[in-house]
Structure formats: structure tokens, C-alpha cells
mmCIF file of C-alpha atoms in Angstrom:
data_model
loop_
_atom_site.group_PDB
_atom_site.id
_atom_site.type_symbol
_atom_site.label_atom_id
_atom_site.label_comp_id
_atom_site.label_asym_id
_atom_site.label_seq_id
_atom_site.Cartn_x
_atom_site.Cartn_y
_atom_site.Cartn_z
ATOM 1 C CA THR A 1 -56.681 -78.395 34.524
ATOM 2 C CA MET A 2 -53.011 -77.501 35.442
ATOM 3 C CA LEU A 3 -51.546 -80.328 33.336
ATOM 4 C CA PRO A 4 -50.535 -78.043 30.391
ATOM 5 C CA SER A 5 -48.863 -75.565 32.803
ATOM 6 C CA LEU A 6 -47.157 -78.255 34.520
ATOM 7 C CA LYS A 7 -46.105 -79.650 31.146
ATOM 8 C CA ARG A 8 -44.522 -76.514 30.058
ATOM 9 C CA GLN A 9 -42.882 -75.835 33.327
ATOM 10 C CA TYR A 10 -41.329 -79.294 33.319
ATOM 11 C CA PRO A 11 -40.869 -80.590 30.069
ATOM 12 C CA GLN A 12 -38.545 -83.669 30.738
ATOM 13 C CA ALA A 13 -41.522 -84.983 33.452
ATOM 14 C CA VAL A 14 -43.520 -87.939 32.872
ATOM 15 C CA PHE A 15 -46.981 -87.238 34.009
ATOM 16 C CA ILE A 16 -48.778 -90.341 35.173
ATOM 17 C CA SER A 17 -52.122 -91.585 37.041
ATOM 18 C CA ALA A 18 -51.243 -94.383 39.388
ATOM 19 C CA THR A 19 -54.660 -94.745 40.528
ATOM 20 C CA ARG A 20 -56.083 -94.961 36.822
ATOM 21 C CA GLN A 21 -52.888 -96.640 35.304
ATOM 22 C CA ILE A 22 -52.646 -93.942 33.019
ATOM 23 C CA ARG A 23 -49.071 -93.656 31.536
ATOM 24 C CA THR A 24 -47.181 -96.071 34.024
ATOM 25 C CA GLU A 25 -45.784 -97.992 31.135
ATOM 26 C CA LYS A 26 -44.029 -94.688 29.811
ATOM 27 C CA LEU A 27 -42.828 -94.159 33.469
ATOM 28 C CA LYS A 28 -41.102 -97.559 33.377
ATOM 29 C CA GLN A 29 -39.731 -97.104 29.838
ATOM 30 C CA GLU A 30 -38.207 -93.883 31.078
ATOM 31 C CA LEU A 31 -36.650 -95.334 34.256
ATOM 32 C CA VAL A 32 -35.179 -98.014 32.133
ATOM 33 C CA ARG A 33 -33.710 -95.503 29.681
ATOM 34 C CA PHE A 34 -32.358 -93.343 32.591
ATOM 35 C CA MET A 35 -30.814 -96.258 34.239
ATOM 36 C CA GLU A 36 -29.035 -97.317 31.051
ATOM 37 C CA LYS A 37 -27.796 -93.896 30.308
ATOM 38 C CA ASN A 38 -26.550 -93.329 33.758
ATOM 39 C CA PHE A 39 -25.471 -96.542 35.318
ATOM 40 C CA VAL A 40 -22.099 -98.318 34.544
ATOM 41 C CA LYS A 41 -21.439 -102.149 34.794
ATOM 42 C CA THR A 42 -18.417 -103.154 37.014
ATOM 43 C CA THR A 43 -16.996 -106.318 38.082
ATOM 44 C CA VAL A 44 -15.016 -106.672 41.352
ATOM 45 C CA LYS A 45 -13.271 -109.366 43.190
ATOM 46 C CA ILE A 46 -13.278 -109.520 46.935
ATOM 47 C CA PRO A 47 -11.047 -111.621 48.871
ATOM 48 C CA LEU A 48 -13.227 -113.850 51.249
ATOM 49 C CA THR A 49 -11.607 -112.029 54.254
ATOM 50 C CA HIS A 50 -13.568 -109.134 53.211
ATOM 51 C CA ALA A 51 -16.829 -110.646 52.589
ATOM 52 C CA GLY A 52 -18.541 -107.827 54.906
ATOM 53 C CA LEU A 53 -18.087 -105.363 51.764
ATOM 54 C CA VAL A 54 -20.739 -107.632 49.800
ATOM 55 C CA ASN A 55 -23.673 -106.011 51.977
ATOM 56 C CA GLN A 56 -22.222 -102.624 51.298
ATOM 57 C CA ILE A 57 -22.196 -102.979 47.830
ATOM 58 C CA TYR A 58 -25.659 -104.161 47.716
ATOM 59 C CA GLY A 59 -26.713 -100.969 49.417
ATOM 60 C CA MET A 60 -25.034 -98.896 46.688
ATOM 61 C CA ALA A 61 -25.447 -100.808 43.508
ATOM 62 C CA VAL A 62 -27.727 -103.347 41.811
ATOM 63 C CA VAL A 63 -25.710 -106.746 41.918
ATOM 64 C CA LEU A 64 -26.283 -108.488 38.552
ATOM 65 C CA GLN A 65 -24.142 -111.681 39.426
ATOM 66 C CA GLN A 66 -22.540 -112.951 42.578
ATOM 67 C CA LYS A 67 -20.062 -115.697 42.249
ATOM 68 C CA TYR A 68 -18.089 -117.455 44.868
ATOM 69 C CA THR A 69 -14.432 -119.130 44.161
ATOM 70 C CA GLU A 70 -12.250 -120.768 46.577
ATOM 71 C CA HIS A 71 -10.461 -117.480 47.707
ATOM 72 C CA GLU A 72 -12.769 -114.671 46.361
ATOM 73 C CA ILE A 73 -16.168 -113.371 45.717
ATOM 74 C CA ILE A 74 -16.643 -111.970 42.209
ATOM 75 C CA LEU A 75 -19.570 -109.250 42.085
ATOM 76 C CA THR A 76 -20.728 -107.780 38.826
ATOM 77 C CA PHE A 77 -22.973 -104.778 39.603
ATOM 78 C CA LYS A 78 -24.550 -101.701 38.028
ATOM 79 C CA SER A 79 -24.331 -98.208 39.699
ATOM 80 C CA THR A 80 -23.826 -94.704 39.060
ATOM 81 C CA ALA A 81 -20.185 -93.725 38.181
ATOM 82 C CA VAL A 82 -19.929 -91.881 41.708
ATOM 83 C CA ASN A 83 -21.089 -94.967 43.536
ATOM 84 C CA ARG A 84 -18.756 -97.194 41.305
ATOM 85 C CA ASP A 85 -15.733 -95.112 42.313
ATOM 86 C CA LYS A 86 -16.774 -95.277 46.097
ATOM 87 C CA ILE A 87 -17.007 -99.293 45.678
ATOM 88 C CA ARG A 88 -13.598 -99.240 44.041
ATOM 89 C CA TYR A 89 -12.236 -97.306 46.902
ATOM 90 C CA LEU A 90 -13.763 -99.687 49.552
ATOM 91 C CA VAL A 91 -12.685 -102.783 47.882
ATOM 92 C CA ASP A 92 -9.103 -101.504 46.997
ATOM 93 C CA SER A 93 -8.649 -100.099 50.578
ATOM 94 C CA ALA A 94 -9.956 -103.504 51.975
ATOM 95 C CA SER A 95 -7.478 -105.396 49.579
ATOM 96 C CA ALA A 96 -4.496 -103.464 49.850
ATOM 97 C CA GLY A 97 -2.639 -106.040 51.559
ATOM 98 C CA ASN A 98 -3.800 -108.600 49.079
ATOM 99 C CA GLY A 99 -2.041 -107.504 45.880
ATOM 100 C CA GLY A 100 -3.535 -104.195 45.240
ATOM 101 C CA CYS A 101 -6.345 -103.374 42.970
ATOM 102 C CA VAL A 102 -9.135 -105.925 42.476
ATOM 103 C CA ILE A 103 -11.334 -104.059 39.632
ATOM 104 C CA CYS A 104 -11.791 -105.977 36.511
#
């Protein structure tokens, strides 16, 4: 088969057989390891007047917790550092009139 050649060519790859369920657990483990290594956890406070940002954040991150208070929405999420920075920019821009930075 071509598998030995592919393994040499792509040493970081996880080879699976989805139809025969071979090494799918290894793939899951590698995906979790990748996420833990490359994703950062962040909390933001969004004024209720800018609640529309919540949907954008859901599209850019894995939201772990969403909490509402009287005046704001507190979101805790995991994302890549690049998306975290984009979210910071969106939240800070929308909240500029509400006291500046809202990243915890």
C-alpha cells in the first residue's frame, strides 16, 4: 500500500479509516492537543447596547460561558490568538464610548 510512503512524506499526520473506525480516537486526541496548544482563553465584557457582537464572537471562537448582568454580557471563549485580537478590536471599538477596554 501507499501508507508507508505517506507516513514518511507527512510525519505529523494522523492516518485513519473512518469507515472501519481505525485510529479515530487518536485523531480526537490529536485535535484536543492541538486546540489546547494553539487556543487561548479570554473573557470579554460587552455592553448590552452592543449585544450584536455576541453572534460575531460565536463565529470566531468556541464560547465556553455566556453570562448576563444588568448592563453587560460576559463571554468566556477559546480561540486562536489571531481571532482573540480581532475580537478585542471589535469589542474595544464598539465600547469606546463606554469607558474603553473591556477585555478582562
